[in-house]
Tab-separated table of C-alpha atoms in Angstrom:
chain	number	residue	atom	x	y	z
A	1	MET	CA	12.245	-27.943	14.417
A	2	ALA	CA	11.718	-25.023	12.019
A	3	PHE	CA	8.387	-23.258	11.891
A	4	SER	CA	6.461	-23.502	8.635
A	5	LEU	CA	4.605	-20.554	7.137
A	6	ARG	CA	2.162	-23.027	5.642
A	7	SER	CA	0.936	-23.847	9.151
A	8	LEU	CA	0.316	-20.213	10.038
A	9	ARG	CA	-2.371	-19.234	7.537
A	10	GLN	CA	-5.122	-19.078	10.158
A	11	PRO	CA	-7.573	-16.197	10.719
A	12	ASN	CA	-6.102	-13.559	13.007
A	13	PRO	CA	-8.454	-13.181	16.014
A	14	PHE	CA	-7.378	-9.585	16.493
A	15	LEU	CA	-8.668	-8.695	13.014
A	16	SER	CA	-12.041	-10.388	13.379
A	17	ARG	CA	-13.379	-8.075	16.069
A	18	PRO	CA	-15.900	-5.282	15.295
A	19	SER	CA	-14.273	-2.323	13.613
A	20	HIS	CA	-15.717	1.172	13.251
A	21	SER	CA	-18.235	0.781	16.075
A	22	THR	CA	-15.501	-0.108	18.595
A	23	ILE	CA	-14.974	2.265	21.529
A	24	LEU	CA	-13.111	0.102	24.035
A	25	PRO	CA	-9.381	-0.536	23.479
A	26	MET	CA	-8.570	-3.660	21.517
A	27	PRO	CA	-5.788	-6.120	22.396
A	28	GLN	CA	-2.971	-5.829	19.915
A	29	PRO	CA	-1.004	-8.763	18.488
A	30	PRO	CA	2.798	-8.625	18.492
A	31	ARG	CA	4.091	-6.198	15.863
A	32	PRO	CA	7.179	-6.832	13.742
A	33	GLN	CA	10.220	-4.731	14.554
A	34	LEU	CA	12.147	-5.019	11.264
A	35	PHE	CA	9.182	-5.500	8.948
A	36	GLY	CA	7.102	-2.327	8.880
A	37	THR	CA	3.919	-1.538	6.983
A	38	ALA	CA	5.738	-2.289	3.718
A	39	GLY	CA	8.532	-4.741	4.424
A	40	ILE	CA	11.990	-3.950	5.780
A	41	ARG	CA	13.123	-0.479	4.760
A	42	GLY	CA	16.293	1.517	5.283
A	43	ARG	CA	19.430	3.056	3.808
A	44	THR	CA	21.020	0.884	1.167
A	45	ASN	CA	24.147	-0.944	2.339
A	46	ILE	CA	23.812	0.614	5.805
A	47	ASP	CA	20.468	-0.587	7.160
A	48	VAL	CA	19.450	-2.900	4.321
A	49	THR	CA	22.648	-4.806	3.591
A	50	PRO	CA	23.568	-7.885	1.537
A	51	LEU	CA	24.029	-9.752	4.825
A	52	LEU	CA	20.497	-8.856	5.923
A	53	ALA	CA	19.085	-9.957	2.555
A	54	LEU	CA	21.036	-13.221	2.685
A	55	ARG	CA	20.140	-14.117	6.266
A	56	MET	CA	16.483	-13.104	6.039
A	57	SER	CA	16.109	-15.080	2.808
A	58	GLN	CA	17.712	-18.037	4.516
A	59	CYS	CA	15.177	-17.690	7.339
A	60	LEU	CA	12.344	-17.616	4.804
A	61	GLY	CA	13.691	-20.814	3.248
A	62	ASP	CA	13.806	-22.477	6.657
A	63	HIS	CA	10.240	-21.350	7.345
A	64	LEU	CA	9.131	-22.958	4.104
A	65	GLY	CA	10.559	-26.267	5.239
A	66	ASN	CA	13.682	-26.028	3.050
A	67	GLU	CA	11.805	-26.913	-0.101
A	68	GLY	CA	9.678	-25.250	-2.734
A	69	THR	CA	10.012	-22.299	-5.102
A	70	VAL	CA	10.416	-18.595	-4.420
A	71	ALA	CA	10.179	-15.865	-7.071
A	72	LEU	CA	12.703	-13.033	-6.885
A	73	GLY	CA	12.322	-9.494	-8.261
A	74	ARG	CA	13.849	-6.059	-7.876
A	75	ASP	CA	13.492	-2.427	-8.896
A	76	THR	CA	15.869	-0.082	-10.712
A	77	ARG	CA	17.503	1.808	-7.839
A	78	PRO	CA	21.201	1.540	-6.891
A	79	GLY	CA	22.058	-1.648	-5.010
A	80	SER	CA	18.892	-3.566	-5.901
A	81	ASP	CA	20.859	-6.004	-8.050
A	82	MET	CA	23.384	-6.533	-5.249
A	83	LEU	CA	20.679	-7.217	-2.671
A	84	ALA	CA	18.815	-9.510	-5.051
A	85	ARG	CA	21.916	-11.639	-5.592
A	86	ALA	CA	22.364	-11.910	-1.828
A	87	ALA	CA	18.710	-12.923	-1.421
A	88	ALA	CA	19.087	-15.587	-4.115
A	89	ALA	CA	22.128	-17.012	-2.318
A	90	GLY	CA	20.283	-17.141	0.996
A	91	LEU	CA	17.295	-18.920	-0.519
A	92	GLN	CA	19.439	-21.436	-2.389
A	93	SER	CA	21.448	-22.173	0.761
A	94	ALA	CA	18.142	-23.045	2.457
A	95	GLY	CA	17.183	-25.541	-0.267
A	96	ILE	CA	14.832	-23.227	-2.178
A	97	ALA	CA	14.551	-23.080	-5.971
A	98	VAL	CA	14.763	-19.436	-7.071
A	99	GLN	CA	12.997	-18.068	-10.149
A	100	ASP	CA	14.650	-14.737	-10.934
A	101	CYS	CA	12.180	-12.311	-12.564
A	102	GLY	CA	14.713	-9.457	-12.756
A	103	ILE	CA	13.427	-5.872	-12.760
A	104	ILE	CA	9.677	-6.107	-12.358
A	105	PRO	CA	6.843	-4.102	-10.761
A	106	THR	CA	5.354	-5.366	-7.519
A	107	GLY	CA	2.179	-6.416	-9.328
A	108	GLY	CA	4.223	-8.276	-11.895
A	109	LEU	CA	6.048	-10.357	-9.298
A	110	ALA	CA	2.771	-11.065	-7.489
A	111	THR	CA	1.234	-12.178	-10.789
A	112	TRP	CA	4.163	-14.536	-11.463
A	113	ILE	CA	3.865	-16.022	-7.971
A	114	ARG	CA	0.173	-16.721	-8.514
A	115	GLU	CA	0.427	-17.972	-12.091
A	116	LYS	CA	3.436	-20.216	-11.440
A	117	LYS	CA	2.141	-21.389	-8.054
A	118	CYS	CA	5.285	-20.310	-6.216
A	119	ASP	CA	5.444	-20.759	-2.459
A	120	ALA	CA	6.473	-17.145	-1.872
A	121	GLY	CA	8.391	-14.237	-3.358
A	122	VAL	CA	11.109	-11.793	-2.355
A	123	LEU	CA	11.037	-8.291	-3.796
A	124	ILE	CA	13.944	-5.891	-3.419
A	125	THR	CA	12.486	-2.395	-3.676
A	126	GLY	CA	12.369	0.893	-1.822
A	127	SER	CA	9.035	1.652	-3.513
A	128	HIS	CA	8.254	5.373	-3.002
A	129	THR	CA	11.268	6.160	-0.779
A	130	PRO	CA	14.327	8.136	-2.016
A	131	PRO	CA	16.757	6.230	-4.270
A	132	ASP	CA	19.426	5.883	-1.574
A	133	ARG	CA	17.055	3.667	0.414
A	134	ASN	CA	15.884	0.149	-0.322
A	135	GLY	CA	13.667	-2.579	1.026
A	136	PHE	CA	13.239	-6.305	1.510
A	137	ILE	CA	9.655	-7.478	0.990
A	138	VAL	CA	8.252	-10.979	1.407
A	139	ILE	CA	5.212	-11.785	-0.728
A	140	MET	CA	3.142	-14.875	-0.013
A	141	GLU	CA	1.518	-17.329	-2.410
A	142	HIS	CA	-1.687	-15.258	-2.643
A	143	GLY	CA	0.342	-12.276	-3.912
A	144	GLY	CA	-0.027	-10.102	-0.826
A	145	TYR	CA	2.617	-9.024	1.667
A	146	ILE	CA	3.522	-11.332	4.514
A	147	ALA	CA	1.182	-10.952	7.509
A	148	ASP	CA	2.467	-9.396	10.723
A	149	ASP	CA	2.306	-12.608	12.758
A	150	GLU	CA	4.335	-14.453	10.134
A	151	ALA	CA	6.832	-11.577	9.928
A	152	VAL	CA	7.306	-11.751	13.714
A	153	LEU	CA	8.321	-15.413	13.426
A	154	LEU	CA	10.783	-14.636	10.640
A	155	GLU	CA	12.315	-11.927	12.800
A	156	ARG	CA	12.717	-14.344	15.710
A	157	MET	CA	14.609	-16.759	13.492
A	158	TYR	CA	16.710	-13.906	12.112
A	159	ALA	CA	17.654	-12.840	15.646
A	160	ALA	CA	18.692	-16.382	16.599
A	161	VAL	CA	22.009	-16.198	14.762
A	162	GLY	CA	23.693	-19.573	14.385
A	163	GLN	CA	20.702	-21.524	15.702
A	164	ARG	CA	19.297	-22.959	12.500
A	165	ALA	CA	17.561	-26.321	12.815
A	166	GLU	CA	19.913	-27.800	10.209
A	167	THR	CA	22.448	-26.854	7.572
A	168	ILE	CA	21.441	-27.937	4.096
A	169	ALA	CA	23.911	-30.354	2.504
A	170	ALA	CA	25.322	-29.746	-0.962
A	171	ASP	CA	23.017	-32.257	-2.612
A	172	ARG	CA	19.954	-30.359	-1.334
A	173	LEU	CA	20.939	-26.828	-2.315
A	174	GLY	CA	18.342	-24.923	-4.321
A	175	SER	CA	18.710	-23.926	-7.956
A	176	CYS	CA	18.493	-20.462	-9.497
A	177	SER	CA	17.003	-19.915	-12.943
A	178	LEU	CA	15.826	-16.950	-14.995
A	179	ALA	CA	12.043	-16.675	-15.224
A	180	ARG	CA	10.751	-16.960	-18.788
A	181	ASN	CA	8.908	-13.852	-19.975
A	182	PRO	CA	7.553	-12.628	-16.604
A	183	LEU	CA	6.670	-9.195	-17.999
A	184	GLY	CA	4.765	-10.746	-20.894
A	185	ILE	CA	2.744	-12.928	-18.530
A	186	TYR	CA	2.072	-9.849	-16.423
A	187	ARG	CA	0.813	-7.832	-19.413
A	188	GLU	CA	-1.553	-10.617	-20.417
A	189	ALA	CA	-3.031	-10.686	-16.926
A	190	LEU	CA	-3.531	-6.911	-17.060
A	191	ILE	CA	-5.223	-7.067	-20.447
A	192	HIS	CA	-7.639	-9.744	-19.263
A	193	ALA	CA	-8.694	-7.449	-16.413
A	194	CYS	CA	-10.508	-5.065	-18.769
A	195	SER	CA	-12.859	-5.001	-21.745
A	196	MET	CA	-10.125	-4.806	-24.375
A	197	ARG	CA	-12.428	-4.055	-27.314
A	198	GLU	CA	-14.215	-1.234	-25.523
A	199	VAL	CA	-10.921	0.295	-24.406
A	200	ALA	CA	-9.438	0.068	-27.902
A	201	ALA	CA	-12.575	1.623	-29.405
A	202	ARG	CA	-12.154	4.802	-27.335
A	203	ARG	CA	-8.662	5.436	-28.766
A	204	PHE	CA	-7.429	6.884	-25.494
A	205	LYS	CA	-4.357	9.049	-25.204
A	206	VAL	CA	-2.688	8.699	-21.791
A	207	LEU	CA	0.387	10.297	-20.271
A	208	PHE	CA	2.317	7.775	-18.174
A	209	ASP	CA	5.094	8.498	-15.685
A	210	PRO	CA	6.695	5.421	-14.063
A	211	CYS	CA	9.348	7.491	-12.222
A	212	ASN	CA	12.095	5.802	-14.298
A	213	GLY	CA	11.293	2.607	-12.410
A	214	ALA	CA	10.225	-0.965	-12.996
A	215	ALA	CA	7.005	-0.048	-14.842
A	216	SER	CA	9.113	1.665	-17.519
A	217	TYR	CA	9.343	-1.751	-19.171
A	218	VAL	CA	5.592	-2.353	-19.089
A	219	PHE	CA	3.535	0.757	-19.837
A	220	ALA	CA	4.403	1.267	-23.521
A	221	PRO	CA	3.882	-2.335	-24.729
A	222	LEU	CA	0.752	-2.650	-22.558
A	223	PHE	CA	-0.782	0.479	-24.074
A	224	GLU	CA	0.138	-0.687	-27.559
A	225	GLN	CA	-1.725	-3.955	-27.006
A	226	LEU	CA	-4.764	-2.038	-25.718
A	227	GLY	CA	-4.826	0.435	-28.607
A	228	VAL	CA	-3.921	3.337	-26.308
A	229	THR	CA	-1.584	6.120	-27.397
A	230	GLY	CA	0.981	6.509	-24.644
A	231	VAL	CA	2.752	9.790	-23.921
A	232	PRO	CA	5.896	8.984	-21.899
A	233	SER	CA	7.263	11.032	-19.013
A	234	ASN	CA	10.270	9.896	-16.966
A	235	ALA	CA	9.857	6.558	-18.720
A	236	GLU	CA	13.483	5.559	-19.308
A	237	PRO	CA	14.735	3.113	-16.631
A	238	LYS	CA	17.306	4.808	-14.408
A	239	ALA	CA	18.969	4.125	-11.071
A	240	ILE	CA	18.336	7.733	-9.988
A	241	PRO	CA	14.902	8.936	-11.175
A	242	ASP	CA	14.311	12.330	-12.734
A	243	ARG	CA	11.504	13.267	-10.331
A	244	ALA	CA	10.648	12.815	-6.678
A	245	THR	CA	9.964	9.162	-6.000
A	246	GLU	CA	6.699	9.532	-4.066
A	247	PRO	CA	3.689	10.095	-6.350
A	248	ARG	CA	1.938	12.908	-4.483
A	249	ALA	CA	0.216	15.959	-5.919
A	250	HIS	CA	2.964	18.369	-4.802
A	251	ASN	CA	5.529	16.347	-6.790
A	252	LEU	CA	3.539	16.202	-10.012
A	253	ALA	CA	2.714	19.817	-10.947
A	254	SER	CA	4.796	19.980	-14.128
A	255	ILE	CA	3.694	16.510	-15.203
A	256	ALA	CA	0.033	17.343	-14.606
A	257	ALA	CA	0.298	20.439	-16.790
A	258	ARG	CA	1.317	18.276	-19.748
A	259	VAL	CA	-1.943	16.284	-19.699
A	260	PRO	CA	-4.229	19.048	-21.079
A	261	ALA	CA	-1.363	20.623	-23.036
A	262	GLU	CA	-0.908	17.397	-25.018
A	263	HIS	CA	-4.652	16.709	-25.224
A	264	CYS	CA	-4.459	13.528	-23.169
A	265	ASP	CA	-7.560	11.872	-21.762
A	266	PHE	CA	-5.784	11.473	-18.426
A	267	GLY	CA	-2.391	10.873	-16.879
A	268	VAL	CA	-0.925	8.385	-14.415
A	269	ALA	CA	2.148	8.578	-12.203
A	270	THR	CA	3.534	5.680	-10.178
A	271	ASP	CA	6.348	5.163	-7.729
A	272	ILE	CA	9.441	3.105	-8.578
A	273	ASP	CA	7.859	-0.324	-7.995
A	274	ALA	CA	4.453	0.824	-9.320
A	275	ASP	CA	2.262	-0.329	-6.458
A	276	ARG	CA	1.126	3.276	-5.920
A	277	VAL	CA	-0.530	5.408	-8.589
A	278	LEU	CA	-1.976	8.902	-8.862
A	279	PHE	CA	-4.394	9.944	-11.582
A	280	ILE	CA	-4.464	13.291	-13.404
A	281	ASP	CA	-7.705	14.252	-15.151
A	282	ASP	CA	-8.054	15.782	-18.606
A	283	ARG	CA	-8.059	19.277	-17.084
A	284	GLY	CA	-4.684	18.714	-15.433
A	285	ARG	CA	-5.976	18.209	-11.900
A	286	VAL	CA	-4.150	15.651	-9.763
A	287	LEU	CA	-7.008	13.725	-8.196
A	288	SER	CA	-6.753	12.859	-4.542
A	289	GLU	CA	-6.159	9.209	-3.736
A	290	ASP	CA	-9.426	9.141	-1.780
A	291	LEU	CA	-11.358	10.545	-4.730
A	292	ALA	CA	-9.942	7.878	-7.036
A	293	GLY	CA	-10.750	5.294	-4.361
A	294	ALA	CA	-14.375	6.453	-4.350
A	295	LEU	CA	-14.554	6.401	-8.161
A	296	PHE	CA	-13.413	2.797	-8.250
A	297	ALA	CA	-15.720	1.910	-5.358
A	298	ARG	CA	-18.715	3.262	-7.279
A	299	ASP	CA	-17.776	1.045	-10.190
A	300	VAL	CA	-16.946	-2.132	-8.256
A	301	LEU	CA	-19.278	-2.153	-5.274
A	302	LYS	CA	-23.015	-2.729	-5.111
A	303	LYS	CA	-25.604	-3.380	-2.425
A	304	GLY	CA	-24.272	-6.004	-0.032
A	305	SER	CA	-20.641	-5.712	-1.207
A	306	LEU	CA	-17.803	-5.390	1.273
A	307	CYS	CA	-15.102	-2.714	1.162
A	308	VAL	CA	-11.963	-2.671	3.335
A	309	THR	CA	-9.890	0.426	4.004
A	310	PRO	CA	-7.346	1.586	6.609
A	311	ILE	CA	-8.363	3.987	9.337
A	312	ASN	CA	-6.707	7.007	7.677
A	313	SER	CA	-8.965	6.936	4.599
A	314	SER	CA	-11.326	9.853	4.051
A	315	ASN	CA	-14.943	9.718	5.205
A	316	LEU	CA	-15.693	10.010	1.505
A	317	ILE	CA	-15.477	6.219	1.265
A	318	GLU	CA	-17.926	5.852	4.163
A	319	GLU	CA	-20.416	8.148	2.433
A	320	THR	CA	-19.882	6.285	-0.850
A	321	CYS	CA	-20.499	2.881	0.731
A	322	GLU	CA	-23.652	4.162	2.442
A	323	GLN	CA	-25.009	5.409	-0.879
A	324	LEU	CA	-24.284	2.057	-2.519
A	325	GLY	CA	-25.610	-0.044	0.354
A	326	ALA	CA	-22.170	-1.606	0.750
A	327	ARG	CA	-20.544	-2.604	4.027
A	328	LEU	CA	-17.348	-0.863	5.132
A	329	GLU	CA	-14.716	-2.381	7.417
A	330	PHE	CA	-11.619	-0.592	8.708
A	331	CYS	CA	-8.160	-2.034	9.348
A	332	ARG	CA	-4.771	-0.826	10.528
A	333	ALA	CA	-2.641	1.196	8.135
A	334	GLY	CA	-0.333	-0.674	5.766
A	335	GLN	CA	-0.470	-3.410	3.164
A	336	PRO	CA	-0.088	-6.426	5.496
A	337	ALA	CA	-3.139	-5.400	7.550
A	338	THR	CA	-5.161	-4.505	4.441
A	339	VAL	CA	-4.419	-7.807	2.722
A	340	GLN	CA	-5.104	-9.781	5.903
A	341	ARG	CA	-8.497	-8.107	6.242
A	342	ILE	CA	-9.313	-8.680	2.559
A	343	LEU	CA	-8.562	-12.382	2.823
A	344	GLU	CA	-10.261	-12.832	6.170
A	345	LEU	CA	-13.508	-11.071	5.220
A	346	LYS	CA	-13.485	-12.012	1.513
A	347	ALA	CA	-13.806	-8.347	0.607
A	348	ASP	CA	-14.850	-7.198	-2.857
A	349	TYR	CA	-12.641	-4.109	-2.976
A	350	ALA	CA	-10.109	-2.192	-0.889
A	351	TYR	CA	-7.970	0.890	-1.142
A	352	GLU	CA	-5.349	2.786	0.846
A	353	GLU	CA	-5.008	6.549	1.084
A	354	SER	CA	-1.462	6.323	-0.327
A	355	GLY	CA	-2.771	5.522	-3.820
A	356	LYS	CA	-3.062	1.740	-3.551
A	357	TYR	CA	-6.155	0.047	-4.982
A	358	TYR	CA	-7.135	-3.605	-4.601
A	359	PHE	CA	-9.408	-5.088	-7.259
A	360	VAL	CA	-9.961	-8.311	-5.404
A	361	ARG	CA	-11.720	-10.185	-8.202
A	362	ASP	CA	-8.532	-9.852	-10.239
A	363	ALA	CA	-5.784	-9.799	-7.602
A	364	ALA	CA	-5.226	-9.796	-3.839
A	365	TRP	CA	-2.620	-7.048	-4.102
A	366	CYS	CA	-2.406	-3.356	-4.968
A	367	ASP	CA	-1.045	-2.570	-8.408
A	368	GLY	CA	-0.682	0.810	-10.124
A	369	LEU	CA	-0.754	-0.733	-13.603
A	370	LEU	CA	-3.860	-2.795	-12.866
A	371	SER	CA	-5.482	0.374	-11.490
A	372	THR	CA	-4.590	2.167	-14.728
A	373	VAL	CA	-6.214	-0.601	-16.756
A	374	LYS	CA	-9.295	-0.408	-14.540
A	375	MET	CA	-9.483	3.346	-15.098
A	376	LEU	CA	-9.329	2.814	-18.860
A	377	ASP	CA	-12.089	0.236	-18.556
A	378	LEU	CA	-14.237	2.510	-16.386
A	379	LEU	CA	-13.929	5.454	-18.766
A	380	ALA	CA	-14.573	3.262	-21.802
A	381	ARG	CA	-17.792	1.892	-20.339
A	382	SER	CA	-19.017	5.211	-18.968
A	383	GLY	CA	-18.341	7.199	-22.139
A	384	LYS	CA	-17.371	10.147	-19.916
A	385	LYS	CA	-14.244	12.156	-19.281
A	386	LEU	CA	-12.349	11.608	-16.040
A	387	SER	CA	-13.014	15.236	-15.057
A	388	GLU	CA	-16.769	14.655	-15.400
A	389	LEU	CA	-16.642	11.626	-13.126
A	390	ALA	CA	-14.461	13.478	-10.621
A	391	ASP	CA	-16.795	16.488	-10.484
A	392	ALA	CA	-19.639	14.219	-9.355
A	393	ILE	CA	-17.740	13.130	-6.208
A	394	PRO	CA	-18.359	15.034	-2.921
A	395	VAL	CA	-15.435	17.120	-1.701
A	396	TYR	CA	-13.584	16.266	1.520
A	397	ARG	CA	-10.464	17.934	2.853
A	398	GLN	CA	-7.597	16.401	4.812
A	399	VAL	CA	-4.988	18.153	6.934
A	400	LYS	CA	-1.905	16.217	8.039
A	401	GLU	CA	0.675	17.171	10.632
A	402	MET	CA	3.361	15.347	12.562
A	403	ILE	CA	5.193	16.000	15.815
A	404	THR	CA	8.719	14.748	16.484
A	405	CYS	CA	8.869	12.028	19.125
A	406	PRO	CA	11.853	9.685	19.680
A	407	ASP	CA	11.068	6.058	18.900
A	408	GLN	CA	11.774	4.961	22.472
A	409	ALA	CA	9.280	7.522	23.817
A	410	LYS	CA	6.340	6.778	21.500
A	411	VAL	CA	4.572	4.172	23.644
A	412	THR	CA	4.676	6.294	26.804
A	413	ALA	CA	3.595	9.363	24.832
A	414	MET	CA	0.608	7.556	23.341
A	415	ASP	CA	-0.472	6.362	26.806
A	416	SER	CA	-0.439	9.965	28.043
A	417	ILE	CA	-2.210	11.194	24.921
A	418	ARG	CA	-4.939	8.622	25.397
A	419	ALA	CA	-5.586	9.719	28.983
A	420	ILE	CA	-6.380	13.231	27.707
A	421	TRP	CA	-8.169	12.057	24.546
A	422	GLU	CA	-10.661	9.972	26.532
A	423	LYS	CA	-11.798	13.033	28.523
A	424	GLU	CA	-11.781	15.794	25.893
A	425	GLY	CA	-13.148	16.425	22.421
A	426	LEU	CA	-16.318	14.451	23.163
A	427	GLU	CA	-18.920	16.915	21.887
A	428	GLY	CA	-20.565	15.592	18.733
A	429	ARG	CA	-18.632	12.322	18.942
A	430	ARG	CA	-20.087	9.505	16.849
A	431	ALA	CA	-17.578	6.675	17.382
A	432	ASP	CA	-14.034	5.912	18.488
A	433	LEU	CA	-11.714	3.459	16.750
A	434	THR	CA	-8.558	2.254	18.476
A	435	ILE	CA	-7.178	-0.542	16.295
A	436	ASP	CA	-4.276	1.684	15.175
A	437	GLY	CA	-3.788	4.794	17.257
A	438	LEU	CA	-6.731	6.929	18.384
A	439	LYS	CA	-9.407	7.885	15.871
A	440	ARG	CA	-12.557	9.813	16.748
A	441	SER	CA	-15.397	10.346	14.275
A	442	TYR	CA	-18.003	13.075	14.617
A	443	GLY	CA	-21.574	13.472	13.470
A	444	ASP	CA	-20.641	16.072	10.841
A	445	ARG	CA	-18.642	13.390	8.930
A	446	SER	CA	-15.299	14.582	10.229
A	447	TRP	CA	-12.610	12.674	12.115
A	448	VAL	CA	-9.269	13.159	13.837
A	449	LEU	CA	-6.568	10.508	14.102
A	450	ILE	CA	-3.508	10.407	16.361
A	451	ARG	CA	-1.084	7.538	15.828
A	452	LYS	CA	2.607	6.848	16.241
A	453	SER	CA	4.491	6.303	13.017
A	454	GLY	CA	5.802	2.830	12.356
A	455	THR	CA	8.633	4.106	10.146
A	456	GLU	CA	9.685	7.527	11.519
A	457	PRO	CA	10.325	9.137	14.950
A	458	VAL	CA	7.062	11.097	14.831
A	459	ILE	CA	3.482	11.056	16.049
A	460	ARG	CA	1.040	11.783	13.247
A	461	VAL	CA	-2.074	13.917	13.623
A	462	TYR	CA	-4.514	13.699	10.709
A	463	ALA	CA	-8.008	15.111	10.242
A	464	ASP	CA	-10.639	14.760	7.549
A	465	ALA	CA	-13.763	16.901	7.060
A	466	ARG	CA	-16.055	18.457	4.494
A	467	THR	CA	-14.188	21.771	4.885
A	468	GLU	CA	-10.540	22.576	5.394
A	469	THR	CA	-11.487	24.859	8.284
A	470	ARG	CA	-13.043	21.973	10.228
A	471	ALA	CA	-10.136	19.633	9.401
A	472	ARG	CA	-7.643	22.263	10.540
A	473	GLU	CA	-9.594	22.793	13.774
A	474	LEU	CA	-9.415	19.093	14.595
A	475	VAL	CA	-5.716	18.818	13.741
A	476	GLU	CA	-4.890	21.773	15.965
A	477	TRP	CA	-6.782	20.150	18.844
A	478	GLY	CA	-4.950	16.885	18.222
A	479	LYS	CA	-1.564	18.617	18.140
A	480	GLU	CA	-2.381	20.452	21.355
A	481	ILE	CA	-3.098	17.300	23.336
A	482	VAL	CA	-0.005	15.604	21.914
A	483	MET	CA	2.156	18.505	23.048
A	484	ARG	CA	0.499	18.558	26.480
A	485	ALA	CA	0.954	14.814	26.879
A	486	MET	CA	4.628	15.149	26.001
A	487	GLY	CA	5.021	17.993	28.512
A	488	ASN	CA	5.570	20.656	25.844
A	489	GLY	CA	2.376	22.660	26.166
A	490	GLU	CA	-0.537	23.681	28.341
A	491	LYS	CA	-4.264	23.505	27.706
A	492	ARG	CA	-5.535	26.632	26.008
């Protein structure tokens, strides 16, 4: 008998425990092996193949009880169309009706799933990764990524080759049809998420850079409907984008310089599927993702509100929530954990350090275009420039390092690291958090985090503090104990 995802939507007991006050280790639920923090990712046609897309889609159809509707979308990179066709075949062979939305941002597919009451969605995208890599993402009926416990069950079915509960007969095969105007429905949802008249009245001028990806089809008509003058950059859809795919400050210097040069009110840059976004203020400064997260928090949250954020977010959000009288809850890194925590706690707002913002009253997913609309709305209501709002936010600094560690050695390494971590670095300690690696917070509003990567053969060491000197000090201590634990260094 096939499992059904519908029967699995129960609160996860591992996510309902206390968060930032936790010192003792927490039991961890089984983690997916293929599905990472953002779906299945890998090299196109080598790791992520048509066979994988077909079989995993077939497993999803079996999980859904071999009935229902699944929306299908993809990005612009090479091989996405090939993988999408394979996914459609797998779903149809499992009795699922496929609604093909074509090239569409992540937020657009999630919107279609919600509006059309689909049972799930499959998105073929490598998101922020280089164009020779791709991904297979399962989106559930609420619009968020599949939860880890559900992904584990899909993986078990995928591994059981040739052991399907039944083979669907020809008269029960699913259909495949083109979705009608999915981008138009998406734009309407975005427009309804802001005060359209107030935005139009400001006559904004905004530079937009969709990295030649799926949002290339959305930004210009969206801005036109909102009365915003759009200044395009890398806005022609292409298989190979004209800039680095990850929207980080070091990749956006030339784009940022155009914002003040062309007298724009601000600029936005997304990744290929447009779930991530970075903002550039009117002075040409690329704002940190944590700063933008705090700006939105100040606008959305109030006394008694609840904010969710992964453990690697800056202490800036903690300070912001304290000032607002809002409650802050931490979760593991990645969209599945963030969405699970949002749904479980009925959070009002969430954000991830990678440039993902969740405006829960409008959507249960992160969306770079929705975040852009919310920024327009915020600036329209405030009557201020983005640089003025940014200057009012306290400054925090982050330092990030990583140490190479083979995947098969990560668990043993983290056990050894923990043995040292529990005995050292205790002076000034405020709290320890162990839901995802080892995080220690200090009374001076600084923290250090050591965690094994879920996508690369590395152990990450991050630190956050009011000054770069303090953040660097903590990172160096973290690196030292990692090296000692791995047998590559001695205590200084």
